[in-house]
mmCIF file of C-alpha atoms and ligand atoms in Angstrom:
data_model
loop_
_atom_site.group_PDB
_atom_site.id
_atom_site.type_symbol
_atom_site.label_atom_id
_atom_site.label_comp_id
_atom_site.label_asym_id
_atom_site.label_seq_id
_atom_site.Cartn_x
_atom_site.Cartn_y
_atom_site.Cartn_z
ATOM 1 C CA MET A 137 108.676 59.302 -40.101
ATOM 2 C CA SER A 138 110.837 60.981 -42.756
ATOM 3 C CA ALA A 139 110.515 61.280 -46.532
ATOM 4 C CA LYS A 140 113.258 60.692 -49.099
ATOM 5 C CA ILE A 141 111.716 63.022 -51.669
ATOM 6 C CA ARG A 142 111.710 66.785 -51.055
ATOM 7 C CA LEU A 143 109.537 69.043 -53.173
ATOM 8 C CA TYR A 144 109.363 72.839 -53.332
ATOM 9 C CA VAL A 145 105.778 74.065 -53.666
ATOM 10 C CA GLU A 146 104.428 77.588 -54.091
ATOM 11 C CA HIS A 147 101.653 76.946 -51.613
ATOM 12 C CA PRO A 148 101.035 77.691 -47.911
ATOM 13 C CA LEU A 149 101.993 74.782 -45.635
ATOM 14 C CA GLY A 150 100.591 73.958 -42.197
ATOM 15 C CA GLN A 151 98.833 71.333 -40.086
ATOM 16 C CA GLY A 152 96.213 69.535 -42.209
ATOM 17 C CA GLN A 153 96.853 71.852 -45.158
ATOM 18 C CA SER A 154 96.026 70.158 -48.457
ATOM 19 C CA VAL A 155 98.325 70.903 -51.392
ATOM 20 C CA HIS A 156 97.206 70.453 -54.984
ATOM 21 C CA LEU A 157 100.040 69.476 -57.310
ATOM 22 C CA THR A 158 100.846 70.954 -60.683
ATOM 23 C CA ARG A 159 100.959 68.627 -63.664
ATOM 24 C CA GLU A 160 104.793 68.646 -63.591
ATOM 25 C CA GLN A 161 104.891 67.872 -59.885
ATOM 26 C CA ALA A 162 102.370 65.027 -60.329
ATOM 27 C CA HIS A 163 104.411 63.643 -63.222
ATOM 28 C CA TYR A 164 107.583 63.748 -61.123
ATOM 29 C CA LEU A 165 106.061 62.155 -57.993
ATOM 30 C CA PHE A 166 103.786 59.586 -59.593
ATOM 31 C CA GLY A 167 105.314 59.054 -63.039
ATOM 32 C CA VAL A 168 109.023 59.269 -62.349
ATOM 33 C CA MET A 169 109.290 58.441 -58.631
ATOM 34 C CA ARG A 170 106.357 55.986 -58.810
ATOM 35 C CA LEU A 171 104.803 57.155 -55.532
ATOM 36 C CA ALA A 172 101.263 56.014 -54.706
ATOM 37 C CA VAL A 173 98.512 57.076 -52.303
ATOM 38 C CA GLY A 174 99.746 56.775 -48.714
ATOM 39 C CA ALA A 175 103.371 57.630 -49.575
ATOM 40 C CA HIS A 176 105.049 60.592 -47.843
ATOM 41 C CA VAL A 177 106.877 63.601 -49.350
ATOM 42 C CA ALA A 178 108.721 66.446 -47.596
ATOM 43 C CA LEU A 179 107.317 69.789 -48.817
ATOM 44 C CA PHE A 180 108.800 73.268 -48.325
ATOM 45 C CA ASN A 181 107.897 76.681 -49.710
ATOM 46 C CA GLY A 182 110.699 78.922 -48.424
ATOM 47 C CA GLN A 183 108.591 80.396 -45.608
ATOM 48 C CA ASP A 184 106.854 77.729 -43.481
ATOM 49 C CA GLY A 185 109.701 75.280 -42.886
ATOM 50 C CA GLU A 186 109.510 71.694 -44.124
ATOM 51 C CA TRP A 187 106.301 69.662 -43.753
ATOM 52 C CA LEU A 188 105.763 65.939 -44.078
ATOM 53 C CA ALA A 189 102.800 65.364 -46.401
ATOM 54 C CA GLU A 190 100.877 62.233 -47.324
ATOM 55 C CA VAL A 191 99.727 61.502 -50.875
ATOM 56 C CA VAL A 192 95.915 61.428 -50.742
ATOM 57 C CA GLN A 193 95.275 61.531 -54.486
ATOM 58 C CA ALA A 194 97.626 60.488 -57.296
ATOM 59 C CA GLY A 195 96.941 61.008 -60.979
ATOM 60 C CA LYS A 196 98.671 61.583 -64.323
ATOM 61 C CA ARG A 197 97.696 65.237 -64.529
ATOM 62 C CA GLY A 198 97.541 66.203 -60.880
ATOM 63 C CA GLY A 199 97.274 65.006 -57.322
ATOM 64 C CA GLU A 200 96.775 66.093 -53.740
ATOM 65 C CA LEU A 201 98.907 65.856 -50.608
ATOM 66 C CA SER A 202 97.898 66.558 -47.022
ATOM 67 C CA CYS A 203 100.423 68.029 -44.521
ATOM 68 C CA THR A 204 100.717 65.872 -41.398
ATOM 69 C CA GLU A 205 103.573 67.365 -39.335
ATOM 70 C CA GLN A 206 106.356 69.956 -39.563
ATOM 71 C CA SER A 207 109.613 68.053 -40.051
ATOM 72 C CA LYS A 208 111.950 71.100 -40.031
ATOM 73 C CA PRO A 209 111.493 74.725 -38.947
ATOM 74 C CA LEU A 210 112.388 77.443 -41.452
ATOM 75 C CA GLN A 211 116.129 78.039 -41.347
ATOM 76 C CA LEU A 212 117.122 81.325 -42.952
ATOM 77 C CA PRO A 213 120.681 81.642 -44.315
ATOM 78 C CA PRO A 214 122.882 84.563 -43.226
ATOM 79 C CA ASP A 215 122.121 87.922 -44.869
ATOM 80 C CA LEU A 216 124.652 87.356 -47.647
ATOM 81 C CA TRP A 217 124.329 88.341 -51.304
ATOM 82 C CA LEU A 218 126.436 86.639 -53.965
ATOM 83 C CA LEU A 219 127.125 89.042 -56.851
ATOM 84 C CA PHE A 220 128.735 87.391 -59.865
ATOM 85 C CA ALA A 221 129.323 88.280 -63.486
ATOM 86 C CA PRO A 222 127.576 85.652 -65.610
ATOM 87 C CA ILE A 223 129.894 83.380 -67.565
ATOM 88 C CA LYS A 224 129.102 80.388 -69.824
ATOM 89 C CA LYS A 225 125.676 78.847 -69.180
ATOM 90 C CA ALA A 226 126.739 75.623 -67.479
ATOM 91 C CA ARG A 227 129.190 77.447 -65.219
ATOM 92 C CA THR A 228 126.618 80.103 -64.358
ATOM 93 C CA ASP A 229 124.201 77.323 -63.407
ATOM 94 C CA PHE A 230 126.975 75.878 -61.236
ATOM 95 C CA ILE A 231 127.506 79.213 -59.425
ATOM 96 C CA VAL A 232 123.776 79.492 -58.682
ATOM 97 C CA GLU A 233 123.579 75.912 -57.435
ATOM 98 C CA LYS A 234 126.654 76.236 -55.172
ATOM 99 C CA SER A 235 125.484 79.602 -53.810
ATOM 100 C CA VAL A 236 122.251 77.970 -52.613
ATOM 101 C CA GLU A 237 124.055 75.013 -51.054
ATOM 102 C CA MET A 238 126.566 77.305 -49.337
ATOM 103 C CA GLY A 239 124.052 79.664 -47.816
ATOM 104 C CA ALA A 240 123.595 82.767 -49.962
ATOM 105 C CA ALA A 241 120.363 84.642 -49.196
ATOM 106 C CA ARG A 242 120.224 86.431 -52.577
ATOM 107 C CA ILE A 243 121.987 85.737 -55.865
ATOM 108 C CA VAL A 244 122.622 88.709 -58.148
ATOM 109 C CA PRO A 245 124.040 88.315 -61.659
ATOM 110 C CA VAL A 246 125.910 91.600 -62.353
ATOM 111 C CA GLN A 247 126.947 93.248 -65.602
ATOM 112 C CA THR A 248 130.516 94.528 -65.286
ATOM 113 C CA GLU A 249 132.624 96.195 -67.977
ATOM 114 C CA PHE A 250 134.142 92.916 -69.166
ATOM 115 C CA THR A 251 131.076 90.708 -68.716
ATOM 116 C CA ASN A 252 130.394 89.069 -72.036
ATOM 117 C CA SER A 253 126.804 87.886 -71.592
ATOM 118 C CA GLU A 254 124.223 90.655 -71.928
ATOM 119 C CA ARG A 255 121.326 88.748 -70.449
ATOM 120 C CA VAL A 256 120.517 85.857 -68.143
ATOM 121 C CA ARG A 257 117.470 83.594 -68.126
ATOM 122 C CA GLN A 258 116.268 84.532 -64.638
ATOM 123 C CA ASP A 259 113.466 81.913 -64.642
ATOM 124 C CA ARG A 260 115.889 79.122 -65.554
ATOM 125 C CA LEU A 261 118.391 80.189 -62.902
ATOM 126 C CA GLN A 262 115.629 80.446 -60.298
ATOM 127 C CA ALA A 263 114.571 76.872 -61.155
ATOM 128 C CA HIS A 264 118.193 75.787 -60.588
ATOM 129 C CA ALA A 265 118.099 77.471 -57.181
ATOM 130 C CA VAL A 266 114.927 75.548 -56.295
ATOM 131 C CA GLU A 267 116.493 72.252 -57.370
ATOM 132 C CA ALA A 268 119.590 72.972 -55.296
ATOM 133 C CA ALA A 269 117.457 73.724 -52.227
ATOM 134 C CA GLU A 270 115.468 70.506 -52.733
ATOM 135 C CA GLN A 271 118.714 68.528 -52.949
ATOM 136 C CA CYS A 272 120.610 70.133 -50.032
ATOM 137 C CA GLY A 273 117.801 69.986 -47.465
ATOM 138 C CA GLY A 274 117.397 73.757 -47.306
ATOM 139 C CA THR A 275 114.037 75.211 -46.276
ATOM 140 C CA PHE A 276 114.766 78.603 -47.875
ATOM 141 C CA VAL A 277 115.188 79.410 -51.570
ATOM 142 C CA PRO A 278 117.228 82.537 -52.378
ATOM 143 C CA GLU A 279 115.956 84.877 -55.067
ATOM 144 C CA VAL A 280 118.023 84.938 -58.264
ATOM 145 C CA THR A 281 117.538 88.450 -59.599
ATOM 146 C CA GLU A 282 117.537 89.728 -63.158
ATOM 147 C CA LEU A 283 120.918 90.925 -64.437
ATOM 148 C CA GLN A 284 121.871 94.177 -62.643
ATOM 149 C CA ARG A 285 124.500 96.716 -63.720
ATOM 150 C CA LEU A 286 127.272 96.714 -61.107
ATOM 151 C CA ASP A 287 127.931 100.453 -61.430
ATOM 152 C CA ARG A 288 124.260 101.249 -60.786
ATOM 153 C CA MET A 289 124.151 98.855 -57.795
ATOM 154 C CA LEU A 290 127.166 100.636 -56.291
ATOM 155 C CA ASP A 291 125.536 104.043 -56.877
ATOM 156 C CA ASP A 292 122.824 103.229 -54.349
ATOM 157 C CA TRP A 293 124.502 100.556 -52.254
ATOM 158 C CA PRO A 294 122.939 99.975 -48.786
ATOM 159 C CA GLN A 295 125.501 101.629 -46.485
ATOM 160 C CA ASP A 296 125.313 98.946 -43.773
ATOM 161 C CA ARG A 297 126.123 96.118 -46.186
ATOM 162 C CA GLN A 298 129.811 95.112 -46.273
ATOM 163 C CA LEU A 299 131.269 94.056 -49.633
ATOM 164 C CA MET A 300 133.880 91.300 -50.019
ATOM 165 C CA PHE A 301 135.587 92.352 -53.270
ATOM 166 C CA CYS A 302 137.463 89.346 -54.696
ATOM 167 C CA ASP A 303 140.110 91.089 -56.773
ATOM 168 C CA GLU A 304 142.215 88.868 -59.036
ATOM 169 C CA ALA A 305 144.857 91.586 -59.083
ATOM 170 C CA GLU A 306 145.484 90.614 -55.428
ATOM 171 C CA VAL A 307 146.418 87.071 -56.485
ATOM 172 C CA GLY A 308 149.085 85.820 -54.083
ATOM 173 C CA SER A 309 148.677 88.684 -51.640
ATOM 174 C CA ALA A 310 147.759 87.982 -48.025
ATOM 175 C CA LEU A 311 144.628 90.134 -48.113
ATOM 176 C CA ARG A 312 142.034 88.266 -46.100
ATOM 177 C CA LEU A 313 138.708 89.018 -44.426
ATOM 178 C CA ALA A 314 140.166 90.511 -41.251
ATOM 179 C CA GLU A 315 137.741 92.819 -39.530
ATOM 180 C CA ASN A 316 135.251 91.192 -37.268
ATOM 181 C CA LYS A 317 131.995 92.201 -38.953
ATOM 182 C CA THR A 318 129.812 89.314 -37.874
ATOM 183 C CA GLY A 319 126.082 89.876 -37.666
ATOM 184 C CA GLN A 320 126.150 92.456 -40.442
ATOM 185 C CA PRO A 321 124.685 92.214 -43.946
ATOM 186 C CA TRP A 322 127.382 91.230 -46.460
ATOM 187 C CA ALA A 323 127.858 90.721 -50.197
ATOM 188 C CA ILE A 324 130.534 88.859 -52.145
ATOM 189 C CA LEU A 325 131.592 90.118 -55.596
ATOM 190 C CA ILE A 326 133.121 87.821 -58.224
ATOM 191 C CA GLY A 327 134.174 89.183 -61.617
ATOM 192 C CA PRO A 328 133.901 87.724 -65.140
ATOM 193 C CA GLU A 329 136.435 85.683 -67.086
ATOM 194 C CA GLY A 330 138.001 88.945 -68.201
ATOM 195 C CA GLY A 331 138.345 90.169 -64.620
ATOM 196 C CA PHE A 332 137.645 93.718 -63.406
ATOM 197 C CA SER A 333 138.617 96.840 -65.363
ATOM 198 C CA GLU A 334 141.079 99.275 -63.782
ATOM 199 C CA LYS A 335 138.262 101.809 -63.464
ATOM 200 C CA GLU A 336 136.073 99.302 -61.605
ATOM 201 C CA ARG A 337 138.971 98.203 -59.395
ATOM 202 C CA LYS A 338 139.771 101.781 -58.376
ATOM 203 C CA ARG A 339 136.145 102.599 -57.604
ATOM 204 C CA LEU A 340 135.569 99.400 -55.621
ATOM 205 C CA ALA A 341 138.770 99.642 -53.556
ATOM 206 C CA ALA A 342 137.858 103.201 -52.529
ATOM 207 C CA LEU A 343 134.406 102.302 -51.209
ATOM 208 C CA PRO A 344 134.193 102.537 -47.391
ATOM 209 C CA PHE A 345 132.197 99.289 -47.124
ATOM 210 C CA ALA A 346 134.469 97.299 -49.488
ATOM 211 C CA HIS A 347 136.998 94.730 -48.231
ATOM 212 C CA VAL A 348 139.488 93.699 -50.947
ATOM 213 C CA VAL A 349 140.500 90.047 -50.615
ATOM 214 C CA SER A 350 142.789 87.583 -52.327
ATOM 215 C CA LEU A 351 141.614 84.028 -53.030
ATOM 216 C CA GLY A 352 145.127 82.624 -52.930
ATOM 217 C CA PRO A 353 148.192 82.426 -55.145
ATOM 218 C CA ARG A 354 146.466 81.134 -58.297
ATOM 219 C CA ILE A 355 143.892 82.670 -60.624
ATOM 220 C CA LEU A 356 140.632 80.786 -60.082
ATOM 221 C CA ARG A 357 137.882 80.373 -62.663
ATOM 222 C CA ALA A 358 134.899 82.512 -61.687
ATOM 223 C CA ASP A 359 132.875 79.480 -60.619
ATOM 224 C CA THR A 360 135.744 78.174 -58.479
ATOM 225 C CA ALA A 361 136.213 81.672 -57.055
ATOM 226 C CA ALA A 362 132.553 81.851 -56.041
ATOM 227 C CA VAL A 363 132.849 78.626 -54.054
ATOM 228 C CA ALA A 364 136.173 79.664 -52.506
ATOM 229 C CA ALA A 365 134.825 83.077 -51.508
ATOM 230 C CA LEU A 366 131.634 81.609 -50.026
ATOM 231 C CA THR A 367 133.749 79.164 -48.012
ATOM 232 C CA MET A 368 136.044 81.943 -46.782
ATOM 233 C CA TRP A 369 133.085 84.112 -45.801
ATOM 234 C CA GLN A 370 131.213 81.301 -44.103
ATOM 235 C CA GLN A 371 134.274 80.369 -42.068
ATOM 236 C CA ALA A 372 134.731 83.991 -40.970
ATOM 237 C CA PHE A 373 131.174 85.186 -40.409
ATOM 238 C CA GLY A 374 128.692 82.558 -41.477
ATOM 239 C CA ASP A 375 126.375 79.907 -40.088
ATOM 240 C CA TRP A 376 128.775 77.006 -40.396
ATOM 241 C CA SER A 377 130.256 77.316 -36.930
HETATM 242 N N1 SAM B 600 140.959 87.405 -66.441
HETATM 243 C C1 SAM B 600 141.506 87.472 -65.094
HETATM 244 C C2 SAM B 600 142.978 87.202 -65.109
HETATM 245 O O1 SAM B 600 143.377 86.322 -65.899
HETATM 246 O O2 SAM B 600 143.653 87.771 -64.275
HETATM 247 C C3 SAM B 600 140.858 86.384 -64.227
HETATM 248 C C4 SAM B 600 139.467 86.652 -63.782
HETATM 249 S S1 SAM B 600 138.955 85.305 -62.802
HETATM 250 C C5 SAM B 600 138.760 84.097 -64.049
HETATM 251 C C6 SAM B 600 137.261 85.719 -62.429
HETATM 252 C C7 SAM B 600 137.046 86.320 -61.053
HETATM 253 O O3 SAM B 600 137.380 85.371 -60.040
HETATM 254 C C8 SAM B 600 137.896 87.518 -60.739
HETATM 255 O O4 SAM B 600 137.361 88.703 -61.294
HETATM 256 C C9 SAM B 600 137.861 87.519 -59.216
HETATM 257 O O5 SAM B 600 136.633 88.060 -58.749
HETATM 258 C C10 SAM B 600 137.929 86.042 -58.893
HETATM 259 N N2 SAM B 600 139.275 85.550 -58.652
HETATM 260 C C11 SAM B 600 139.899 84.568 -59.322
HETATM 261 N N3 SAM B 600 141.109 84.310 -58.783
HETATM 262 C C12 SAM B 600 141.265 85.152 -57.726
HETATM 263 C C13 SAM B 600 142.287 85.373 -56.751
HETATM 264 N N4 SAM B 600 143.401 84.641 -56.732
HETATM 265 N N5 SAM B 600 142.107 86.342 -55.823
HETATM 266 C C14 SAM B 600 140.968 87.093 -55.814
HETATM 267 N N6 SAM B 600 139.947 86.919 -56.695
HETATM 268 C C15 SAM B 600 140.091 85.957 -57.644
#
């Protein structure tokens, strides 16, 4: 048996586990999707894999499901962070959504010198990440962090984590991800609409764990660059093969 609807719940999942729904979840399942008692939903919580659950109680303000069998084991993405400088709201939402679909384990909005938005709505972006995981069949939901200052992150960067620095100044160069660094923690860094400052570029290129790469002969929008970089990384080191 499979279920068409997937729902992320902040609740332990296991054989016979009953799950009480929030008002919003009940509204979605019973009001919008018109499910009734006896219907099945695929639940996941980011830790216990995906579980098939039967609707045992359906109401306007709540409801209850009972887990019957595990339909998918937990599948963790590679240990890959996606660092990006927030841009306009819709495009930032897009970057978060694509990062989830393409297997980022952590999504970090970073404040760089030319980043023009001072703050991000972490709760809203995290909700986007949940929606993307529900849609793409993922059993893991990456954390979207609060906005971090890039310079501070680099000050205490974990030494074993490689950094794919997508530098627009390398547009058209042949700089690619060459070294074979599979099985290591990685991060991808995408700059803002205004690009990186010379000071940032110099510091980043000199870091022992940084790998400067070009994303081709054209300047990509930051959201396009995020997708291109994730694709490049996945092909080289990721879980697509
Ligand atoms: N304002 C910059 C300019 O016009 O040169 C463009 C910045 S671009 C819109 C935003 C980010 O996408 C860059 O900081 C970089 O991380 C990435 N990016 C875009 N095109 C790239 C390319 N061809 N090679 C490497 N990175 C690229």
